[in-house]
mmCIF file of C-alpha atoms (C1' of nucleotides) in Angstrom:
data_model
loop_
_atom_site.group_PDB
_atom_site.id
_atom_site.type_symbol
_atom_site.label_atom_id
_atom_site.label_comp_id
_atom_site.label_asym_id
_atom_site.label_seq_id
_atom_site.Cartn_x
_atom_site.Cartn_y
_atom_site.Cartn_z
ATOM 1 C CA MET A 1415 -68.605 41.970 -66.938
ATOM 2 C CA ALA A 1416 -68.579 43.943 -63.737
ATOM 3 C CA PRO A 1417 -65.466 44.421 -62.068
ATOM 4 C CA PRO A 1418 -64.771 42.420 -58.888
ATOM 5 C CA ARG A 1419 -66.117 43.862 -55.675
ATOM 6 C CA VAL A 1420 -63.616 43.947 -53.107
ATOM 7 C CA VAL A 1421 -64.549 44.563 -49.380
ATOM 8 C CA ALA A 1422 -61.910 45.137 -46.625
ATOM 9 C CA LEU A 1423 -62.911 44.397 -42.954
ATOM 10 C CA ALA A 1424 -61.885 47.126 -40.504
ATOM 11 C CA LEU A 1425 -61.865 45.384 -37.161
ATOM 12 C CA ASP A 1426 -61.043 47.635 -34.022
ATOM 13 C CA GLY A 1427 -57.287 47.548 -33.404
ATOM 14 C CA LEU A 1428 -56.847 47.549 -37.186
ATOM 15 C CA VAL A 1429 -53.151 48.436 -38.463
ATOM 16 C CA THR A 1430 -53.855 51.460 -40.818
ATOM 17 C CA PHE A 1431 -50.994 50.558 -43.255
ATOM 18 C CA ASP A 1432 -52.461 47.282 -44.059
ATOM 19 C CA LEU A 1433 -55.834 48.648 -44.812
ATOM 20 C CA ALA A 1434 -53.986 51.279 -46.796
ATOM 21 C CA CYS A 1435 -52.362 48.813 -49.026
ATOM 22 C CA ALA A 1436 -55.679 47.289 -50.140
ATOM 23 C CA THR A 1437 -57.048 50.755 -50.504
ATOM 24 C CA HIS A 1438 -54.206 52.016 -52.682
ATOM 25 C CA VAL A 1439 -54.302 49.025 -55.096
ATOM 26 C CA PHE A 1440 -58.047 48.106 -55.182
ATOM 27 C CA GLY A 1441 -59.651 51.469 -54.510
ATOM 28 C CA ARG A 1442 -57.526 54.160 -56.469
ATOM 29 C CA ASP A 1443 -59.289 56.706 -58.435
ATOM 30 C CA ASP A 1444 -56.423 58.961 -58.566
ATOM 31 C CA ARG A 1445 -55.388 58.713 -62.305
ATOM 32 C CA ASP A 1446 -57.303 58.427 -65.587
ATOM 33 C CA GLU A 1447 -58.736 55.047 -65.963
ATOM 34 C CA PRO A 1448 -60.834 54.087 -68.632
ATOM 35 C CA GLN A 1449 -62.328 51.011 -66.856
ATOM 36 C CA LEU A 1450 -62.485 50.346 -63.199
ATOM 37 C CA LEU A 1451 -60.566 47.442 -62.357
ATOM 38 C CA TYR A 1452 -62.358 46.916 -58.877
ATOM 39 C CA ARG A 1453 -65.257 48.241 -56.824
ATOM 40 C CA PHE A 1454 -63.873 48.643 -53.503
ATOM 41 C CA GLU A 1455 -65.500 49.233 -50.089
ATOM 42 C CA VAL A 1456 -64.591 48.989 -46.387
ATOM 43 C CA CYS A 1457 -66.819 47.709 -43.821
ATOM 44 C CA ALA A 1458 -66.765 46.993 -39.950
ATOM 45 C CA VAL A 1459 -68.726 45.133 -37.726
ATOM 46 C CA ARG A 1460 -71.144 47.920 -37.508
ATOM 47 C CA ARG A 1461 -71.188 51.141 -39.612
ATOM 48 C CA GLY A 1462 -69.221 54.087 -37.813
ATOM 49 C CA ARG A 1463 -66.006 54.885 -36.261
ATOM 50 C CA VAL A 1464 -63.409 52.321 -35.927
ATOM 51 C CA ALA A 1465 -60.183 53.001 -33.724
ATOM 52 C CA THR A 1466 -57.021 51.810 -35.283
ATOM 53 C CA SER A 1467 -53.688 50.414 -33.554
ATOM 54 C CA ASP A 1468 -52.056 53.622 -34.701
ATOM 55 C CA GLY A 1469 -54.137 55.954 -32.939
ATOM 56 C CA LEU A 1470 -56.171 57.156 -36.004
ATOM 57 C CA VAL A 1471 -59.984 56.968 -35.965
ATOM 58 C CA ILE A 1472 -61.668 56.217 -39.145
ATOM 59 C CA ALA A 1473 -65.175 56.430 -40.381
ATOM 60 C CA VAL A 1474 -66.492 53.338 -41.921
ATOM 61 C CA GLU A 1475 -69.765 53.522 -44.140
ATOM 62 C CA HIS A 1476 -70.794 50.004 -44.218
ATOM 63 C CA GLY A 1477 -71.614 47.070 -41.672
ATOM 64 C CA LEU A 1478 -71.126 43.465 -42.214
ATOM 65 C CA GLU A 1479 -73.664 43.150 -44.628
ATOM 66 C CA ALA A 1480 -71.367 44.775 -47.343
ATOM 67 C CA LEU A 1481 -69.497 41.297 -47.281
ATOM 68 C CA ASP A 1482 -72.458 39.429 -48.551
ATOM 69 C CA GLY A 1483 -71.872 40.761 -52.157
ATOM 70 C CA ALA A 1484 -67.986 40.490 -51.906
ATOM 71 C CA ASP A 1485 -65.895 38.816 -54.596
ATOM 72 C CA LEU A 1486 -62.854 39.313 -52.600
ATOM 73 C CA VAL A 1487 -62.663 39.960 -48.743
ATOM 74 C CA VAL A 1488 -59.380 41.675 -47.719
ATOM 75 C CA VAL A 1489 -58.409 41.384 -43.880
ATOM 76 C CA PRO A 1490 -55.941 43.903 -42.687
ATOM 77 C CA GLY A 1491 -53.985 43.073 -39.754
ATOM 78 C CA TYR A 1492 -55.294 43.891 -36.049
ATOM 79 C CA VAL A 1493 -54.535 43.669 -32.352
ATOM 80 C CA PRO A 1494 -54.675 41.813 -30.224
ATOM 81 C CA THR A 1495 -54.224 38.702 -32.454
ATOM 82 C CA MET A 1496 -55.173 35.874 -30.098
ATOM 83 C CA VAL A 1497 -58.201 37.403 -28.887
ATOM 84 C CA ALA A 1498 -61.118 35.988 -31.015
ATOM 85 C CA PRO A 1499 -62.867 38.682 -33.357
ATOM 86 C CA PRO A 1500 -66.592 39.158 -32.830
ATOM 87 C CA ALA A 1501 -68.369 35.930 -33.782
ATOM 88 C CA ARG A 1502 -70.518 37.942 -36.204
ATOM 89 C CA ALA A 1503 -67.465 39.070 -38.253
ATOM 90 C CA LEU A 1504 -66.284 35.360 -38.283
ATOM 91 C CA ALA A 1505 -69.382 34.156 -39.559
ATOM 92 C CA SER A 1506 -69.682 36.705 -42.187
ATOM 93 C CA VAL A 1507 -66.205 36.183 -43.300
ATOM 94 C CA ARG A 1508 -66.852 32.172 -43.435
ATOM 95 C CA ALA A 1509 -70.154 32.807 -45.291
ATOM 96 C CA ALA A 1510 -68.364 34.976 -47.840
ATOM 97 C CA HIS A 1511 -65.752 32.089 -48.241
ATOM 98 C CA ALA A 1512 -68.498 29.446 -48.534
ATOM 99 C CA ARG A 1513 -70.294 31.393 -51.171
ATOM 100 C CA GLY A 1514 -67.251 31.466 -53.269
ATOM 101 C CA ALA A 1515 -65.596 34.757 -52.379
ATOM 102 C CA ARG A 1516 -61.816 34.737 -52.229
ATOM 103 C CA VAL A 1517 -60.509 35.854 -49.036
ATOM 104 C CA MET A 1518 -57.204 37.238 -48.373
ATOM 105 C CA SER A 1519 -55.473 38.750 -45.172
ATOM 106 C CA ILE A 1520 -52.426 40.984 -45.008
ATOM 107 C CA CYS A 1521 -49.942 40.476 -42.158
ATOM 108 C CA ILE A 1522 -51.438 39.612 -38.835
ATOM 109 C CA GLY A 1523 -54.902 39.654 -40.505
ATOM 110 C CA ALA A 1524 -54.208 36.115 -40.809
ATOM 111 C CA PHE A 1525 -55.182 35.308 -37.383
ATOM 112 C CA LEU A 1526 -58.901 36.424 -38.066
ATOM 113 C CA LEU A 1527 -58.914 33.760 -40.999
ATOM 114 C CA ALA A 1528 -57.416 31.205 -38.440
ATOM 115 C CA HIS A 1529 -60.102 32.191 -35.876
ATOM 116 C CA ALA A 1530 -62.819 31.513 -38.524
ATOM 117 C CA GLY A 1531 -61.114 28.115 -39.170
ATOM 118 C CA LEU A 1532 -60.389 29.105 -42.897
ATOM 119 C CA LEU A 1533 -56.813 28.124 -42.516
ATOM 120 C CA ASP A 1534 -57.073 24.821 -41.276
ATOM 121 C CA GLY A 1535 -55.299 22.309 -43.322
ATOM 122 C CA ARG A 1536 -53.998 25.077 -45.645
ATOM 123 C CA ARG A 1537 -50.440 26.549 -46.160
ATOM 124 C CA ALA A 1538 -50.501 30.071 -44.858
ATOM 125 C CA THR A 1539 -48.130 32.965 -43.747
ATOM 126 C CA THR A 1540 -48.005 36.105 -41.620
ATOM 127 C CA HIS A 1541 -45.595 38.546 -40.170
ATOM 128 C CA TRP A 1542 -42.295 36.784 -39.286
ATOM 129 C CA ALA A 1543 -42.699 37.838 -35.758
ATOM 130 C CA ALA A 1544 -45.991 36.092 -35.326
ATOM 131 C CA CYS A 1545 -45.504 32.909 -37.334
ATOM 132 C CA GLN A 1546 -44.711 31.035 -34.136
ATOM 133 C CA GLN A 1547 -47.751 32.266 -32.468
ATOM 134 C CA LEU A 1548 -50.002 31.347 -35.228
ATOM 135 C CA ALA A 1549 -48.522 28.004 -35.450
ATOM 136 C CA ASP A 1550 -48.966 27.382 -31.706
ATOM 137 C CA GLY A 1551 -52.292 28.823 -31.607
ATOM 138 C CA PHE A 1552 -53.693 27.112 -34.486
ATOM 139 C CA PRO A 1553 -51.890 23.539 -35.026
ATOM 140 C CA ALA A 1554 -53.934 22.750 -38.151
ATOM 141 C CA VAL A 1555 -52.448 25.507 -40.176
ATOM 142 C CA ARG A 1556 -49.156 24.836 -42.130
ATOM 143 C CA VAL A 1557 -47.518 28.011 -41.472
ATOM 144 C CA ASP A 1558 -44.484 29.037 -43.919
ATOM 145 C CA PRO A 1559 -42.539 31.667 -42.234
ATOM 146 C CA ASP A 1560 -40.305 32.014 -45.223
ATOM 147 C CA VAL A 1561 -42.414 33.385 -47.942
ATOM 148 C CA LEU A 1562 -43.828 36.928 -48.864
ATOM 149 C CA TYR A 1563 -47.286 35.632 -49.420
ATOM 150 C CA VAL A 1564 -49.187 32.265 -50.022
ATOM 151 C CA ASP A 1565 -51.798 31.805 -52.636
ATOM 152 C CA GLU A 1566 -54.041 28.815 -51.875
ATOM 153 C CA GLY A 1567 -56.369 29.862 -54.500
ATOM 154 C CA ASP A 1568 -59.523 30.796 -52.472
ATOM 155 C CA VAL A 1569 -57.393 31.852 -49.381
ATOM 156 C CA LEU A 1570 -54.490 33.980 -49.539
ATOM 157 C CA THR A 1571 -52.323 35.252 -46.861
ATOM 158 C CA SER A 1572 -49.399 37.498 -46.751
ATOM 159 C CA ALA A 1573 -46.354 38.398 -44.623
ATOM 160 C CA GLY A 1574 -45.675 41.603 -42.779
ATOM 161 C CA VAL A 1575 -46.794 45.029 -43.611
ATOM 162 C CA ALA A 1576 -45.359 45.651 -47.028
ATOM 163 C CA ALA A 1577 -45.764 42.070 -48.261
ATOM 164 C CA GLY A 1578 -49.285 42.977 -48.337
ATOM 165 C CA LEU A 1579 -48.860 45.316 -51.106
ATOM 166 C CA ASP A 1580 -47.065 42.408 -53.043
ATOM 167 C CA LEU A 1581 -50.186 40.052 -52.536
ATOM 168 C CA CYS A 1582 -52.642 42.725 -53.731
ATOM 169 C CA LEU A 1583 -50.499 43.273 -56.849
ATOM 170 C CA HIS A 1584 -50.359 39.531 -57.050
ATOM 171 C CA VAL A 1585 -54.261 39.465 -57.126
ATOM 172 C CA VAL A 1586 -54.537 42.103 -59.752
ATOM 173 C CA ARG A 1587 -51.909 40.080 -61.871
ATOM 174 C CA LYS A 1588 -53.967 37.221 -61.745
ATOM 175 C CA ASP A 1589 -57.501 39.151 -62.426
ATOM 176 C CA HIS A 1590 -56.085 41.604 -64.886
ATOM 177 C CA GLY A 1591 -52.819 40.537 -66.099
ATOM 178 C CA VAL A 1592 -49.264 41.916 -65.565
ATOM 179 C CA GLN A 1593 -49.798 45.038 -67.383
ATOM 180 C CA ALA A 1594 -52.346 46.362 -65.200
ATOM 181 C CA ALA A 1595 -50.543 45.369 -62.156
ATOM 182 C CA THR A 1596 -47.399 46.759 -63.442
ATOM 183 C CA GLU A 1597 -48.903 50.036 -63.981
ATOM 184 C CA ILE A 1598 -50.385 50.276 -60.505
ATOM 185 C CA ALA A 1599 -46.933 49.101 -59.249
ATOM 186 C CA ARG A 1600 -45.440 51.990 -61.103
ATOM 187 C CA TRP A 1601 -47.899 54.460 -59.827
ATOM 188 C CA ALA A 1602 -47.321 53.514 -56.266
ATOM 189 C CA VAL A 1603 -43.639 53.499 -56.870
ATOM 190 C CA VAL A 1604 -42.938 49.835 -55.590
ATOM 191 C CA ALA A 1605 -41.307 46.910 -57.410
ATOM 192 C CA PRO A 1606 -43.633 45.561 -59.945
ATOM 193 C CA HIS A 1607 -42.948 42.086 -58.646
ATOM 194 C CA ARG A 1608 -41.718 40.199 -56.026
ATOM 195 C CA GLU A 1609 -42.208 36.452 -56.088
ATOM 196 C CA GLY A 1610 -44.408 35.119 -53.241
ATOM 197 C CA GLY A 1611 -41.776 32.381 -52.495
ATOM 198 C CA GLN A 1612 -39.181 34.937 -51.833
ATOM 199 C CA ALA A 1613 -37.577 34.874 -48.418
ATOM 200 C CA GLN A 1614 -39.152 37.235 -45.792
ATOM 201 C CA PHE A 1615 -35.715 37.897 -44.462
ATOM 202 C CA VAL A 1616 -33.246 39.094 -46.971
ATOM 203 C CA ASP A 1617 -29.912 40.277 -45.673
ATOM 204 C CA THR A 1618 -30.205 43.665 -47.198
ATOM 205 C CA PRO A 1619 -33.720 44.574 -47.416
ATOM 206 C CA VAL A 1620 -32.808 48.363 -47.724
ATOM 207 C CA PRO A 1621 -31.406 49.132 -51.074
ATOM 208 C CA GLU A 1622 -27.893 49.866 -51.039
ATOM 209 C CA ALA A 1623 -25.598 52.249 -52.941
ATOM 210 C CA PRO A 1624 -26.087 51.001 -56.570
ATOM 211 C CA SER A 1625 -22.328 50.221 -57.010
ATOM 212 C CA ALA A 1626 -22.404 47.910 -53.991
ATOM 213 C CA SER A 1627 -25.422 45.860 -55.168
ATOM 214 C CA LEU A 1628 -26.292 43.682 -58.127
ATOM 215 C CA GLY A 1629 -29.132 46.016 -59.272
ATOM 216 C CA ALA A 1630 -26.985 47.059 -62.110
ATOM 217 C CA THR A 1631 -26.614 43.498 -63.203
ATOM 218 C CA ARG A 1632 -30.304 42.638 -62.781
ATOM 219 C CA ALA A 1633 -31.173 45.720 -64.862
ATOM 220 C CA TRP A 1634 -28.610 44.565 -67.454
ATOM 221 C CA ALA A 1635 -30.147 41.232 -67.731
ATOM 222 C CA LEU A 1636 -33.504 42.519 -68.007
ATOM 223 C CA GLY A 1637 -32.331 44.377 -71.087
ATOM 224 C CA ARG A 1638 -31.221 41.274 -72.662
ATOM 225 C CA LEU A 1639 -33.607 38.406 -71.510
ATOM 226 C CA HIS A 1640 -34.044 37.276 -75.141
ATOM 227 C CA GLU A 1641 -30.373 36.280 -75.200
ATOM 228 C CA PRO A 1642 -28.936 33.038 -73.754
ATOM 229 C CA LEU A 1643 -27.949 34.435 -70.387
ATOM 230 C CA ASP A 1644 -26.446 32.049 -67.867
ATOM 231 C CA VAL A 1645 -25.175 32.407 -64.398
ATOM 232 C CA PRO A 1646 -21.278 32.914 -65.537
ATOM 233 C CA ALA A 1647 -22.492 35.729 -67.865
ATOM 234 C CA LEU A 1648 -24.220 37.398 -64.894
ATOM 235 C CA ALA A 1649 -21.302 36.896 -62.531
ATOM 236 C CA ALA A 1650 -19.061 38.286 -65.334
ATOM 237 C CA HIS A 1651 -21.114 41.436 -65.584
ATOM 238 C CA ALA A 1652 -20.989 41.848 -61.846
ATOM 239 C CA CYS A 1653 -17.002 40.940 -61.885
ATOM 240 C CA CYS A 1654 -17.014 38.123 -59.432
ATOM 241 C CA SER A 1655 -17.039 34.533 -59.496
ATOM 242 C CA THR A 1656 -20.302 32.380 -59.941
ATOM 243 C CA ARG A 1657 -20.124 31.228 -56.477
ATOM 244 C CA THR A 1658 -19.768 34.814 -54.820
ATOM 245 C CA PHE A 1659 -22.420 36.248 -57.437
ATOM 246 C CA ALA A 1660 -25.007 33.506 -56.336
ATOM 247 C CA ARG A 1661 -24.391 34.086 -52.864
ATOM 248 C CA ARG A 1662 -24.705 37.866 -53.069
ATOM 249 C CA PHE A 1663 -27.679 37.501 -55.471
ATOM 250 C CA LYS A 1664 -29.590 35.232 -52.941
ATOM 251 C CA ALA A 1665 -28.698 37.575 -49.942
ATOM 252 C CA GLU A 1666 -30.285 40.494 -51.966
ATOM 253 C CA THR A 1667 -33.313 39.100 -53.650
ATOM 254 C CA GLY A 1668 -34.091 36.091 -51.672
ATOM 255 C CA CYS A 1669 -34.103 33.726 -54.730
ATOM 256 C CA THR A 1670 -31.460 32.169 -56.976
ATOM 257 C CA PRO A 1671 -30.164 33.652 -60.265
ATOM 258 C CA LYS A 1672 -31.764 31.072 -62.518
ATOM 259 C CA GLN A 1673 -35.046 31.310 -60.583
ATOM 260 C CA TRP A 1674 -35.185 35.019 -60.932
ATOM 261 C CA LEU A 1675 -34.256 34.572 -64.542
ATOM 262 C CA LEU A 1676 -37.039 32.267 -65.206
ATOM 263 C CA ALA A 1677 -39.523 34.409 -63.378
ATOM 264 C CA ALA A 1678 -38.462 37.495 -65.252
ATOM 265 C CA ARG A 1679 -38.641 35.650 -68.603
ATOM 266 C CA VAL A 1680 -42.154 34.574 -67.854
ATOM 267 C CA ARG A 1681 -43.316 38.009 -66.844
ATOM 268 C CA ARG A 1682 -41.860 39.225 -70.154
ATOM 269 C CA ALA A 1683 -43.854 36.590 -72.059
ATOM 270 C CA GLN A 1684 -47.122 37.484 -69.953
ATOM 271 C CA ARG A 1685 -46.761 40.923 -71.236
ATOM 272 C CA LEU A 1686 -46.092 39.868 -74.913
ATOM 273 C CA LEU A 1687 -49.108 37.840 -74.673
ATOM 274 C CA GLU A 1688 -51.287 40.470 -73.332
ATOM 275 C CA THR A 1689 -50.030 43.191 -75.872
ATOM 276 C CA THR A 1690 -49.161 41.451 -79.097
ATOM 277 C CA ASP A 1691 -50.277 39.019 -81.448
ATOM 278 C CA LEU A 1692 -47.129 36.978 -81.766
ATOM 279 C CA SER A 1693 -47.423 33.253 -81.680
ATOM 280 C CA VAL A 1694 -46.642 31.542 -78.490
ATOM 281 C CA ASP A 1695 -43.405 30.075 -80.012
ATOM 282 C CA GLU A 1696 -42.409 33.729 -80.989
ATOM 283 C CA VAL A 1697 -43.189 34.913 -77.427
ATOM 284 C CA ALA A 1698 -41.150 32.010 -76.194
ATOM 285 C CA ARG A 1699 -38.116 33.092 -78.166
ATOM 286 C CA HIS A 1700 -38.573 36.862 -77.563
ATOM 287 C CA ALA A 1701 -38.713 36.013 -73.756
ATOM 288 C CA GLY A 1702 -35.562 34.079 -74.013
ATOM 289 C CA PHE A 1703 -36.917 30.466 -73.845
ATOM 290 C CA GLY A 1704 -35.681 28.081 -76.661
ATOM 291 C CA ASN A 1705 -39.005 27.166 -77.687
ATOM 292 C CA ALA A 1706 -42.713 27.106 -76.690
ATOM 293 C CA ALA A 1707 -42.421 23.805 -74.799
ATOM 294 C CA ALA A 1708 -39.885 25.291 -72.424
ATOM 295 C CA LEU A 1709 -41.761 28.473 -71.824
ATOM 296 C CA ARG A 1710 -45.102 26.295 -71.148
ATOM 297 C CA VAL A 1711 -43.584 24.504 -68.241
ATOM 298 C CA HIS A 1712 -42.463 27.704 -66.353
ATOM 299 C CA PHE A 1713 -45.311 29.644 -67.457
ATOM 300 C CA GLU A 1714 -47.730 27.016 -66.072
ATOM 301 C CA ARG A 1715 -45.645 26.510 -63.061
ATOM 302 C CA ILE A 1716 -45.771 30.297 -62.187
ATOM 303 C CA THR A 1717 -49.320 31.423 -63.278
ATOM 304 C CA THR A 1718 -51.113 28.078 -63.206
ATOM 305 C CA ARG A 1719 -52.330 28.862 -66.625
ATOM 306 C CA THR A 1720 -51.089 27.978 -70.245
ATOM 307 C CA PRO A 1721 -49.788 30.720 -72.347
ATOM 308 C CA SER A 1722 -52.818 30.510 -74.794
ATOM 309 C CA ALA A 1723 -55.288 30.486 -71.952
ATOM 310 C CA TYR A 1724 -53.580 33.463 -70.435
ATOM 311 C CA ARG A 1725 -53.841 35.349 -73.711
ATOM 312 C CA ALA A 1726 -57.537 34.569 -73.951
ATOM 313 C CA THR A 1727 -58.266 35.828 -70.629
ATOM 314 C CA PHE A 1728 -56.168 39.281 -70.844
ATOM 315 C CA ARG A 1729 -55.682 40.036 -74.455
ATOM 316 C CA GLY A 1730 -57.404 43.361 -75.004
ATOM 317 C CA VAL A 1731 -59.173 43.423 -71.647
ATOM 318 C CA THR A 1732 -56.737 45.373 -69.773
ATOM 319 C CA ALA A 1733 -56.661 49.206 -70.015
ATOM 320 C CA PRO A 1734 -54.569 50.561 -72.824
ATOM 321 C CA ALA A 1735 -51.388 51.748 -71.036
ATOM 322 C CA VAL A 1736 -47.934 52.797 -71.644
ATOM 323 C CA ILE A 1737 -45.628 50.000 -71.606
ATOM 324 C CA SER A 1738 -43.162 50.053 -68.913
ATOM 325 C CA SER A 1739 -39.685 48.552 -68.238
ATOM 326 C "C1'" DA B 749 -43.199 11.439 -72.892
ATOM 327 C "C1'" DT B 750 -38.706 10.427 -71.717
ATOM 328 C "C1'" DA B 751 -33.977 10.055 -71.230
ATOM 329 C "C1'" DA B 752 -29.314 11.939 -71.945
ATOM 330 C "C1'" DT B 753 -26.940 16.218 -71.333
ATOM 331 C "C1'" DA B 754 -25.928 20.664 -69.552
ATOM 332 C "C1'" DG B 755 -26.444 23.887 -66.117
ATOM 333 C "C1'" DT B 756 -27.538 25.439 -61.416
ATOM 334 C "C1'" DC B 757 -27.319 25.236 -56.346
ATOM 335 C "C1'" DC B 758 -25.307 24.653 -52.016
ATOM 336 C "C1'" DG B 759 -22.285 22.886 -48.061
ATOM 337 C "C1'" DC B 760 -17.794 22.507 -47.315
ATOM 338 C "C1'" DC B 761 -13.268 24.223 -46.824
ATOM 339 C "C1'" DA B 762 -8.985 26.594 -47.730
ATOM 340 C "C1'" DG B 763 -6.945 31.031 -48.433
ATOM 341 C "C1'" DG B 764 -6.448 36.149 -48.114
ATOM 342 C "C1'" DG C 322 -10.630 35.132 -34.533
ATOM 343 C "C1'" DG C 323 -14.162 36.938 -37.752
ATOM 344 C "C1'" DC C 324 -15.194 37.647 -42.363
ATOM 345 C "C1'" DC C 325 -15.180 37.296 -47.212
ATOM 346 C "C1'" DT C 326 -14.098 34.757 -51.381
ATOM 347 C "C1'" DG C 327 -14.171 31.351 -54.761
ATOM 348 C "C1'" DG C 328 -13.097 26.345 -56.160
ATOM 349 C "C1'" DC C 329 -15.036 21.634 -55.739
ATOM 350 C "C1'" DG C 330 -18.100 17.629 -55.441
ATOM 351 C "C1'" DG C 331 -22.560 16.034 -55.765
ATOM 352 C "C1'" DA C 332 -27.536 16.566 -55.636
ATOM 353 C "C1'" DC C 333 -30.906 18.573 -58.081
ATOM 354 C "C1'" DT C 334 -33.216 21.116 -62.156
ATOM 355 C "C1'" DA C 335 -33.788 22.616 -66.974
ATOM 356 C "C1'" DT C 336 -33.444 21.607 -71.621
ATOM 357 C "C1'" DT C 337 -33.648 19.261 -75.906
#
DNA sequence: ATAATAGTCCGCCAGG
DNA sequence: GGCCTGGCGGACTATT
């Protein structure tokens, strides 16, 4: 099976960083890779130079016809947002979507999807500072300002700037499994997984000194996911009450301790399904679930697949790789 | 598949 | 007064 073809649409006024997120995740050829995960191209309304909002000028090799063969269209942010992009660009993106391609936006790239009508009736997000404008300008869009990204299946949107990376990694995770996504994340030196539902505002987005944060407790928990961890145990490790622990945890990570733990356990299970032949029940126990039924509930909620379907999709198809964390 | 039980979350509030 | 902590009750969620 040929790797999915990813085409990013570079509009005038493009936010360079947004395009770079996609380039870095989908277009990398900077390490030994036994099989290419994606074919990646950049296109513009017409082949040639595109001026970015940052003052850089980039040379783009393809025109809109590149979208015709895309499996995934990536729309980076651009300014100004409320001016309708060229009709030909909108038509090409709409046509790609109608043909069955997935369409994703990074940051304020969501406005192009909105102008194209692809967000009507759908849940979507964008940079927190632009959410109000998106909601006002496009009343049919259900704007969620409190998440890092929204996956509506064929249409995906992400919040500001770096959340675009999270969405790109989310796509890799869905297409190629957690193992491949984790390896890319490690290469890019970003956190391997932030939940899409995580709040855009966390009180301490910049890491504090380790002694002041709960990072050590999270790391401790990741090392013993197979044990029956509960919130009192985590709080004890962090040397504070459960109430204070839960409050700090949410302030730092944007999600509650139990939900974080469940997500971490599902990720562990995903990796075991990809890399071992353990039965689903054994995987469940290794990942800290009491039995396969308990695993299934959360596995399906988070990945929208059953454990065995997940294994059938990914077992053996990801690049052989060093196991991390 | 369901219901009973145990665990989690969060607003509220008092105390330091 | 402003800020953080942690105990409590009741709604909600997970587990078996």
